[in-house]
Amino acid sequence: MIPIILVRYGEIHLKGQNRPRFEKMLKDSMSAAVRRFGGSVKKGDGRFYVRHIEESQISAAMDALCKVFGVHSVSPAYEMEKDLPAICQKAAELAQAEMERLSLSKASFKVKGKRSDKRYPLSSMEIAAEVGGYILEHVPGLSVDVKNPQLTVYVEMREQAYLYTSILPGKGGMPLGSSGKAMLLLSGGIDSPVAGYMVASRGVYLEAVHYHSFPYTSERAKEKVLTLAKLLAQYTGPIRLHIVHFTEIQMAIYEKCPEEQLTILMRRYMMKIAERVALENQCQAIVTGESIGQVASQTIASLHVTNSAVELPVFRP
């Protein structure tokens, strides 16, 4: 019996003949997430299993896995032989431990059985009944409530038996790299990193470009952007951040262009530069944090004029 992390995935199940490619990308992302814990990832029947992590580090490893796009949920589980008496005994231990964790002297519970291995002689309902009966007999203070239990013991019969009591939600979405690469216009506000996060959750690798207009924007503002990029990279993987010194272009626009056109012209030049940097780095799209009506300059007409400066598709999620 060994402690492992059981990982579920969602949308990838719908990918038909391309599913193995998406599964490999997800496995690669998870392997990178648990490498510092010494973990290894193995594909099973509809699940991934993360092994070789010290029990004291499983919680931290699960937190890392929950940030991986493509992961639907994770559970700290025990892997053991499909021996029903041993399973019942371990299930009772888990139920007792869960009561102690929740500081409950009395609690309602249920057992949820799942038989993926159809060669196993008991059905899912029979597994739940056998294990639940043993727990009820051997753990004081428990009563059965199949509709709204305070704790649930899960028993899955797959290649091995897997027992667990908790399910942590992941970020969902698609594995990074499954949908190409895009260039994010990253400012110091919240909108652009959120836009980058949303696009990355659909499987897009990100690079980012930031426009720095020193001395009109401070070094502190640039440091804020670096901090945002590092926070975003916790979910998207490493991000290459391109810093563009925009002061000369900005001053030329102020000196030579009508005042009412300054904002839209600067945005067009930012898009042109972003497209050039994107193409030089094999990006196939541009991402911004703009949204219609958020500020006076972000109307449908002005966004159309901004878009017309480039040929790459522009996403504003």
mmCIF file of C-alpha atoms in Angstrom:
data_model
loop_
_atom_site.group_PDB
_atom_site.id
_atom_site.type_symbol
_atom_site.label_atom_id
_atom_site.label_comp_id
_atom_site.label_asym_id
_atom_site.label_seq_id
_atom_site.Cartn_x
_atom_site.Cartn_y
_atom_site.Cartn_z
ATOM 1 C CA MET A 1 0.000 0.000 0.000
ATOM 2 C CA ILE A 2 1.543 3.302 -1.100
ATOM 3 C CA PRO A 3 0.377 6.940 -0.970
ATOM 4 C CA ILE A 4 -0.103 8.483 -4.415
ATOM 5 C CA ILE A 5 -1.919 11.369 -6.073
ATOM 6 C CA LEU A 6 -4.785 10.439 -8.371
ATOM 7 C CA VAL A 7 -5.360 12.974 -11.175
ATOM 8 C CA ARG A 8 -8.517 13.323 -13.286
ATOM 9 C CA TYR A 9 -8.862 15.217 -16.539
ATOM 10 C CA GLY A 10 -11.963 16.492 -18.317
ATOM 11 C CA GLU A 11 -12.185 17.895 -21.852
ATOM 12 C CA ILE A 12 -9.384 15.699 -23.163
ATOM 13 C CA HIS A 13 -11.786 12.737 -22.995
ATOM 14 C CA LEU A 14 -13.679 14.318 -25.913
ATOM 15 C CA LYS A 15 -10.740 14.559 -28.305
ATOM 16 C CA GLY A 16 -11.225 11.275 -30.160
ATOM 17 C CA GLN A 17 -8.246 10.130 -32.212
ATOM 18 C CA ASN A 18 -6.188 13.145 -31.066
ATOM 19 C CA ARG A 19 -6.622 12.249 -27.410
ATOM 20 C CA PRO A 20 -3.179 10.570 -26.971
ATOM 21 C CA ARG A 21 -1.459 13.770 -28.121
ATOM 22 C CA PHE A 22 -3.363 15.865 -25.581
ATOM 23 C CA GLU A 23 -2.709 13.300 -22.857
ATOM 24 C CA LYS A 24 1.027 13.443 -23.552
ATOM 25 C CA MET A 25 1.010 17.248 -23.306
ATOM 26 C CA LEU A 26 -0.855 17.066 -20.008
ATOM 27 C CA LYS A 27 1.551 14.441 -18.689
ATOM 28 C CA ASP A 28 4.516 16.642 -19.629
ATOM 29 C CA SER A 29 2.979 19.633 -17.813
ATOM 30 C CA MET A 30 2.268 17.572 -14.702
ATOM 31 C CA SER A 31 5.752 16.048 -14.737
ATOM 32 C CA ALA A 32 7.235 19.550 -14.748
ATOM 33 C CA ALA A 33 4.965 20.570 -11.854
ATOM 34 C CA VAL A 34 6.020 17.679 -9.569
ATOM 35 C CA ARG A 35 9.673 17.414 -10.605
ATOM 36 C CA ARG A 36 10.895 19.357 -7.575
ATOM 37 C CA PHE A 37 9.123 16.847 -5.319
ATOM 38 C CA GLY A 38 10.778 13.867 -7.011
ATOM 39 C CA GLY A 39 7.439 12.673 -8.391
ATOM 40 C CA SER A 40 6.775 10.610 -11.500
ATOM 41 C CA VAL A 41 3.592 10.594 -13.590
ATOM 42 C CA LYS A 42 2.067 7.483 -15.141
ATOM 43 C CA LYS A 43 -0.966 7.245 -17.416
ATOM 44 C CA GLY A 44 -3.598 4.731 -16.356
ATOM 45 C CA ASP A 45 -7.139 3.859 -17.390
ATOM 46 C CA GLY A 46 -8.806 7.283 -17.535
ATOM 47 C CA ARG A 47 -6.545 8.647 -14.793
ATOM 48 C CA PHE A 48 -3.000 9.789 -14.163
ATOM 49 C CA TYR A 49 -1.104 8.526 -11.133
ATOM 50 C CA VAL A 50 1.646 10.563 -9.457
ATOM 51 C CA ARG A 51 4.014 8.406 -7.409
ATOM 52 C CA HIS A 52 7.315 8.564 -5.505
ATOM 53 C CA ILE A 53 6.453 11.671 -3.485
ATOM 54 C CA GLU A 54 7.104 11.724 0.250
ATOM 55 C CA GLU A 55 3.836 11.673 2.178
ATOM 56 C CA SER A 56 4.798 14.939 3.902
ATOM 57 C CA GLN A 57 5.044 16.658 0.491
ATOM 58 C CA ILE A 58 1.855 15.331 -1.082
ATOM 59 C CA SER A 59 -0.192 18.391 -0.094
ATOM 60 C CA ALA A 60 2.305 20.787 -1.720
ATOM 61 C CA ALA A 61 2.505 18.581 -4.823
ATOM 62 C CA MET A 62 -1.294 18.596 -5.132
ATOM 63 C CA ASP A 63 -1.318 22.389 -4.948
ATOM 64 C CA ALA A 64 1.163 22.445 -7.843
ATOM 65 C CA LEU A 65 -0.919 19.985 -9.877
ATOM 66 C CA CYS A 66 -4.110 21.982 -9.286
ATOM 67 C CA LYS A 67 -2.474 24.894 -11.138
ATOM 68 C CA VAL A 68 -1.837 22.795 -14.255
ATOM 69 C CA PHE A 69 -4.277 23.555 -17.065
ATOM 70 C CA GLY A 70 -6.034 20.367 -18.170
ATOM 71 C CA VAL A 71 -6.286 18.924 -14.651
ATOM 72 C CA HIS A 72 -9.922 18.577 -13.585
ATOM 73 C CA SER A 73 -9.313 17.410 -10.002
ATOM 74 C CA VAL A 74 -6.819 15.590 -7.775
ATOM 75 C CA SER A 75 -7.058 13.332 -4.740
ATOM 76 C CA PRO A 76 -4.515 12.092 -2.203
ATOM 77 C CA ALA A 77 -5.074 8.339 -2.443
ATOM 78 C CA TYR A 78 -3.737 4.986 -1.352
ATOM 79 C CA GLU A 79 -2.914 2.368 -3.964
ATOM 80 C CA MET A 80 -3.225 -1.267 -2.903
ATOM 81 C CA GLU A 81 -4.054 -4.750 -4.109
ATOM 82 C CA LYS A 82 -7.691 -5.519 -4.858
ATOM 83 C CA ASP A 83 -8.043 -7.541 -1.665
ATOM 84 C CA LEU A 84 -11.429 -6.734 -0.128
ATOM 85 C CA PRO A 85 -10.587 -7.402 3.572
ATOM 86 C CA ALA A 86 -7.497 -5.177 3.341
ATOM 87 C CA ILE A 87 -9.510 -2.532 1.493
ATOM 88 C CA CYS A 88 -12.189 -2.545 4.193
ATOM 89 C CA GLN A 89 -9.597 -2.149 6.930
ATOM 90 C CA LYS A 90 -7.871 0.767 5.189
ATOM 91 C CA ALA A 91 -11.215 2.415 4.403
ATOM 92 C CA ALA A 92 -12.118 2.303 8.103
ATOM 93 C CA GLU A 93 -8.770 3.912 8.961
ATOM 94 C CA LEU A 94 -9.412 6.681 6.440
ATOM 95 C CA ALA A 95 -12.920 7.302 7.796
ATOM 96 C CA GLN A 96 -11.560 7.537 11.345
ATOM 97 C CA ALA A 97 -8.794 9.916 10.237
ATOM 98 C CA GLU A 98 -11.296 12.106 8.388
ATOM 99 C CA MET A 99 -13.485 12.367 11.504
ATOM 100 C CA GLU A 100 -10.452 13.461 13.505
ATOM 101 C CA ARG A 101 -9.447 15.987 10.836
ATOM 102 C CA LEU A 102 -12.953 17.483 10.925
ATOM 103 C CA SER A 103 -13.027 17.329 14.760
ATOM 104 C CA LEU A 104 -16.217 15.242 14.728
ATOM 105 C CA SER A 105 -17.189 12.708 17.378
ATOM 106 C CA LYS A 106 -20.269 11.774 15.340
ATOM 107 C CA ALA A 107 -20.710 12.032 11.591
ATOM 108 C CA SER A 108 -22.727 10.754 8.652
ATOM 109 C CA PHE A 109 -20.915 9.007 5.819
ATOM 110 C CA LYS A 110 -21.234 7.034 2.646
ATOM 111 C CA VAL A 111 -18.964 4.885 0.507
ATOM 112 C CA LYS A 112 -18.858 5.512 -3.225
ATOM 113 C CA GLY A 113 -17.608 2.499 -5.154
ATOM 114 C CA LYS A 114 -16.449 2.495 -8.766
ATOM 115 C CA ARG A 115 -15.539 -0.667 -10.679
ATOM 116 C CA SER A 116 -13.609 0.247 -13.806
ATOM 117 C CA ASP A 117 -12.033 -3.210 -13.927
ATOM 118 C CA LYS A 118 -15.012 -5.285 -15.079
ATOM 119 C CA ARG A 119 -13.137 -8.484 -14.236
ATOM 120 C CA TYR A 120 -13.550 -7.708 -10.547
ATOM 121 C CA PRO A 121 -16.397 -9.913 -9.236
ATOM 122 C CA LEU A 122 -18.297 -7.248 -7.249
ATOM 123 C CA SER A 123 -20.296 -4.423 -8.814
ATOM 124 C CA SER A 124 -19.829 -0.788 -7.802
ATOM 125 C CA MET A 125 -22.886 -0.971 -5.521
ATOM 126 C CA GLU A 126 -21.683 -4.193 -3.933
ATOM 127 C CA ILE A 127 -18.246 -2.711 -3.265
ATOM 128 C CA ALA A 128 -19.871 0.272 -1.556
ATOM 129 C CA ALA A 129 -22.122 -1.982 0.527
ATOM 130 C CA GLU A 130 -19.298 -4.283 1.672
ATOM 131 C CA VAL A 131 -16.893 -1.498 2.564
ATOM 132 C CA GLY A 132 -19.610 0.681 4.093
ATOM 133 C CA GLY A 133 -20.833 -2.157 6.286
ATOM 134 C CA TYR A 134 -17.329 -2.765 7.603
ATOM 135 C CA ILE A 135 -16.789 0.929 8.364
ATOM 136 C CA LEU A 136 -20.149 1.194 10.147
ATOM 137 C CA GLU A 137 -19.246 -1.780 12.337
ATOM 138 C CA HIS A 138 -15.677 -0.743 13.177
ATOM 139 C CA VAL A 139 -15.735 3.080 13.439
ATOM 140 C CA PRO A 140 -17.779 4.427 16.388
ATOM 141 C CA GLY A 141 -19.936 7.495 15.887
ATOM 142 C CA LEU A 142 -20.740 6.986 12.214
ATOM 143 C CA SER A 143 -24.177 6.744 10.610
ATOM 144 C CA VAL A 144 -25.113 6.231 6.970
ATOM 145 C CA ASP A 145 -26.431 9.110 4.854
ATOM 146 C CA VAL A 146 -26.146 8.482 1.124
ATOM 147 C CA LYS A 147 -27.695 11.831 0.093
ATOM 148 C CA ASN A 148 -25.864 14.419 2.198
ATOM 149 C CA PRO A 149 -22.988 12.796 4.093
ATOM 150 C CA GLN A 150 -20.442 14.716 6.129
ATOM 151 C CA LEU A 151 -17.679 12.505 4.784
ATOM 152 C CA THR A 152 -17.307 10.174 1.825
ATOM 153 C CA VAL A 153 -14.912 7.281 1.341
ATOM 154 C CA TYR A 154 -14.164 6.581 -2.325
ATOM 155 C CA VAL A 155 -13.093 3.132 -3.519
ATOM 156 C CA GLU A 156 -12.069 2.665 -7.161
ATOM 157 C CA MET A 157 -11.226 -0.710 -8.668
ATOM 158 C CA ARG A 158 -8.875 -0.137 -11.599
ATOM 159 C CA GLU A 159 -5.479 -1.697 -12.305
ATOM 160 C CA GLN A 160 -5.207 -1.613 -8.506
ATOM 161 C CA ALA A 161 -7.555 -0.459 -5.759
ATOM 162 C CA TYR A 162 -7.524 3.257 -4.952
ATOM 163 C CA LEU A 163 -8.947 4.697 -1.723
ATOM 164 C CA TYR A 164 -9.388 8.373 -0.846
ATOM 165 C CA THR A 165 -11.652 10.777 1.034
ATOM 166 C CA SER A 166 -11.151 14.158 -0.639
ATOM 167 C CA ILE A 167 -11.294 15.692 -4.121
ATOM 168 C CA LEU A 168 -9.567 19.005 -4.857
ATOM 169 C CA PRO A 169 -10.703 20.920 -7.973
ATOM 170 C CA GLY A 170 -8.121 21.770 -10.618
ATOM 171 C CA LYS A 171 -8.103 24.574 -13.174
ATOM 172 C CA GLY A 172 -9.587 22.502 -16.003
ATOM 173 C CA GLY A 173 -9.145 23.723 -19.559
ATOM 174 C CA MET A 174 -6.644 22.313 -22.054
ATOM 175 C CA PRO A 175 -2.954 21.390 -21.688
ATOM 176 C CA LEU A 176 -0.457 24.136 -22.411
ATOM 177 C CA GLY A 177 0.880 23.970 -25.941
ATOM 178 C CA SER A 178 -2.129 22.198 -27.392
ATOM 179 C CA SER A 179 -3.376 25.407 -29.068
ATOM 180 C CA GLY A 180 -0.211 27.183 -30.173
ATOM 181 C CA LYS A 181 1.475 30.330 -28.815
ATOM 182 C CA ALA A 182 0.394 33.965 -28.471
ATOM 183 C CA MET A 183 1.929 37.330 -27.557
ATOM 184 C CA LEU A 184 0.289 39.067 -24.576
ATOM 185 C CA LEU A 185 0.352 42.860 -24.239
ATOM 186 C CA LEU A 186 1.092 43.023 -20.510
ATOM 187 C CA SER A 187 0.449 46.283 -18.657
ATOM 188 C CA GLY A 188 0.530 46.971 -14.932
ATOM 189 C CA GLY A 189 -3.231 46.559 -14.500
ATOM 190 C CA ILE A 190 -5.325 43.482 -13.768
ATOM 191 C CA ASP A 191 -7.020 43.125 -17.173
ATOM 192 C CA SER A 192 -4.071 41.957 -19.260
ATOM 193 C CA PRO A 193 -2.853 39.194 -16.885
ATOM 194 C CA VAL A 194 -6.441 37.945 -16.562
ATOM 195 C CA ALA A 195 -6.726 37.883 -20.364
ATOM 196 C CA GLY A 196 -3.453 35.952 -20.530
ATOM 197 C CA TYR A 197 -4.684 33.481 -17.923
ATOM 198 C CA MET A 198 -7.927 32.885 -19.818
ATOM 199 C CA VAL A 199 -6.160 32.277 -23.129
ATOM 200 C CA ALA A 200 -3.557 30.029 -21.485
ATOM 201 C CA SER A 201 -6.359 27.951 -19.958
ATOM 202 C CA ARG A 202 -7.350 27.005 -23.515
ATOM 203 C CA GLY A 203 -3.914 25.501 -24.146
ATOM 204 C CA VAL A 204 -1.987 28.530 -25.459
ATOM 205 C CA TYR A 205 1.653 29.155 -24.548
ATOM 206 C CA LEU A 206 2.332 32.812 -23.763
ATOM 207 C CA GLU A 207 5.077 35.309 -24.322
ATOM 208 C CA ALA A 208 4.526 38.910 -23.240
ATOM 209 C CA VAL A 209 5.502 42.405 -24.332
ATOM 210 C CA HIS A 210 5.496 45.478 -22.082
ATOM 211 C CA TYR A 211 5.917 49.105 -23.170
ATOM 212 C CA HIS A 212 8.121 51.138 -20.830
ATOM 213 C CA SER A 213 8.192 54.935 -21.263
ATOM 214 C CA PHE A 214 10.863 56.100 -18.837
ATOM 215 C CA PRO A 215 10.881 58.706 -17.277
ATOM 216 C CA TYR A 216 7.111 59.069 -17.816
ATOM 217 C CA THR A 217 6.600 55.630 -16.307
ATOM 218 C CA SER A 218 8.772 54.689 -13.342
ATOM 219 C CA GLU A 219 11.062 51.745 -12.716
ATOM 220 C CA ARG A 220 8.592 50.770 -9.999
ATOM 221 C CA ALA A 221 5.900 50.373 -12.673
ATOM 222 C CA LYS A 222 8.193 48.047 -14.610
ATOM 223 C CA GLU A 223 8.874 46.022 -11.457
ATOM 224 C CA LYS A 224 5.109 45.674 -10.970
ATOM 225 C CA VAL A 225 4.822 44.178 -14.456
ATOM 226 C CA LEU A 226 7.644 41.740 -13.678
ATOM 227 C CA THR A 227 5.788 40.695 -10.520
ATOM 228 C CA LEU A 228 2.570 40.158 -12.498
ATOM 229 C CA ALA A 229 4.449 38.070 -15.069
ATOM 230 C CA LYS A 230 5.876 35.869 -12.303
ATOM 231 C CA LEU A 231 2.420 35.384 -10.789
ATOM 232 C CA LEU A 232 0.957 34.505 -14.175
ATOM 233 C CA ALA A 233 3.823 32.083 -14.831
ATOM 234 C CA GLN A 234 2.697 29.977 -11.853
ATOM 235 C CA TYR A 235 -0.145 28.825 -14.105
ATOM 236 C CA THR A 236 1.208 29.283 -17.626
ATOM 237 C CA GLY A 237 4.750 28.034 -17.175
ATOM 238 C CA PRO A 238 7.779 30.254 -17.908
ATOM 239 C CA ILE A 239 6.959 33.484 -19.763
ATOM 240 C CA ARG A 240 9.518 35.369 -21.829
ATOM 241 C CA LEU A 241 8.866 39.072 -21.181
ATOM 242 C CA HIS A 242 9.963 41.534 -23.881
ATOM 243 C CA ILE A 243 10.487 45.101 -22.580
ATOM 244 C CA VAL A 244 10.048 47.720 -25.315
ATOM 245 C CA HIS A 245 11.343 51.252 -24.633
ATOM 246 C CA PHE A 246 8.477 53.303 -26.026
ATOM 247 C CA THR A 247 9.466 56.862 -25.023
ATOM 248 C CA GLU A 248 10.800 58.052 -28.397
ATOM 249 C CA ILE A 249 7.769 56.759 -30.289
ATOM 250 C CA GLN A 250 5.427 58.263 -27.711
ATOM 251 C CA MET A 251 7.105 61.690 -27.893
ATOM 252 C CA ALA A 252 7.064 61.676 -31.708
ATOM 253 C CA ILE A 253 3.318 60.977 -31.677
ATOM 254 C CA TYR A 254 2.722 63.796 -29.159
ATOM 255 C CA GLU A 255 4.749 66.251 -31.250
ATOM 256 C CA LYS A 256 3.389 65.461 -34.714
ATOM 257 C CA CYS A 257 -0.182 64.163 -34.336
ATOM 258 C CA PRO A 258 -3.549 65.746 -33.440
ATOM 259 C CA GLU A 259 -4.367 65.550 -29.741
ATOM 260 C CA GLU A 260 -7.665 63.714 -30.287
ATOM 261 C CA GLN A 261 -5.817 60.909 -32.120
ATOM 262 C CA LEU A 262 -2.958 60.379 -29.647
ATOM 263 C CA THR A 263 -4.408 57.386 -27.809
ATOM 264 C CA ILE A 264 -5.523 55.463 -30.880
ATOM 265 C CA LEU A 265 -2.213 56.095 -32.677
ATOM 266 C CA MET A 266 -0.184 54.897 -29.705
ATOM 267 C CA ARG A 267 -2.338 51.777 -29.524
ATOM 268 C CA ARG A 268 -1.768 51.111 -33.226
ATOM 269 C CA TYR A 269 2.002 51.396 -32.825
ATOM 270 C CA MET A 270 1.879 49.114 -29.793
ATOM 271 C CA MET A 271 -0.003 46.545 -31.853
ATOM 272 C CA LYS A 272 2.449 46.839 -34.759
ATOM 273 C CA ILE A 273 5.420 46.303 -32.448
ATOM 274 C CA ALA A 274 3.655 43.432 -30.683
ATOM 275 C CA GLU A 275 3.004 41.763 -34.037
ATOM 276 C CA ARG A 276 6.646 42.061 -35.069
ATOM 277 C CA VAL A 277 7.849 40.619 -31.750
ATOM 278 C CA ALA A 278 5.199 37.894 -32.034
ATOM 279 C CA LEU A 279 6.278 36.837 -35.518
ATOM 280 C CA GLU A 280 9.953 36.822 -34.513
ATOM 281 C CA ASN A 281 9.057 34.412 -31.692
ATOM 282 C CA GLN A 282 6.712 32.084 -33.614
ATOM 283 C CA CYS A 283 3.532 33.402 -31.979
ATOM 284 C CA GLN A 284 0.308 33.011 -33.953
ATOM 285 C CA ALA A 285 -1.900 35.604 -32.224
ATOM 286 C CA ILE A 286 -1.954 38.712 -30.039
ATOM 287 C CA VAL A 287 -3.787 38.919 -26.696
ATOM 288 C CA THR A 288 -4.846 42.121 -24.912
ATOM 289 C CA GLY A 289 -6.889 42.973 -21.822
ATOM 290 C CA GLU A 290 -9.139 45.472 -23.596
ATOM 291 C CA SER A 291 -12.917 45.212 -23.358
ATOM 292 C CA ILE A 292 -15.677 47.178 -25.047
ATOM 293 C CA GLY A 293 -16.733 50.271 -23.117
ATOM 294 C CA GLN A 294 -14.312 49.818 -20.233
ATOM 295 C CA VAL A 295 -12.753 53.208 -20.977
ATOM 296 C CA ALA A 296 -13.769 55.904 -23.445
ATOM 297 C CA SER A 297 -11.175 54.841 -26.021
ATOM 298 C CA GLN A 298 -12.310 51.208 -26.101
ATOM 299 C CA THR A 299 -15.313 51.446 -28.403
ATOM 300 C CA ILE A 300 -16.055 48.999 -31.194
ATOM 301 C CA ALA A 301 -14.905 51.571 -33.737
ATOM 302 C CA SER A 302 -11.601 52.298 -31.998
ATOM 303 C CA LEU A 303 -10.870 48.604 -31.436
ATOM 304 C CA HIS A 304 -11.501 48.039 -35.144
ATOM 305 C CA VAL A 305 -8.982 50.757 -36.008
ATOM 306 C CA THR A 306 -6.470 49.210 -33.599
ATOM 307 C CA ASN A 307 -6.983 45.750 -35.093
ATOM 308 C CA SER A 308 -6.487 47.032 -38.625
ATOM 309 C CA ALA A 309 -2.848 47.832 -37.798
ATOM 310 C CA VAL A 310 -1.963 44.126 -37.715
ATOM 311 C CA GLU A 311 -2.668 40.928 -39.627
ATOM 312 C CA LEU A 312 -2.411 38.452 -36.749
ATOM 313 C CA PRO A 313 -5.677 37.572 -34.973
ATOM 314 C CA VAL A 314 -6.281 39.580 -31.791
ATOM 315 C CA PHE A 315 -8.006 37.961 -28.799
ATOM 316 C CA ARG A 316 -9.615 39.944 -25.982
ATOM 317 C CA PRO A 317 -11.076 37.283 -23.687
#
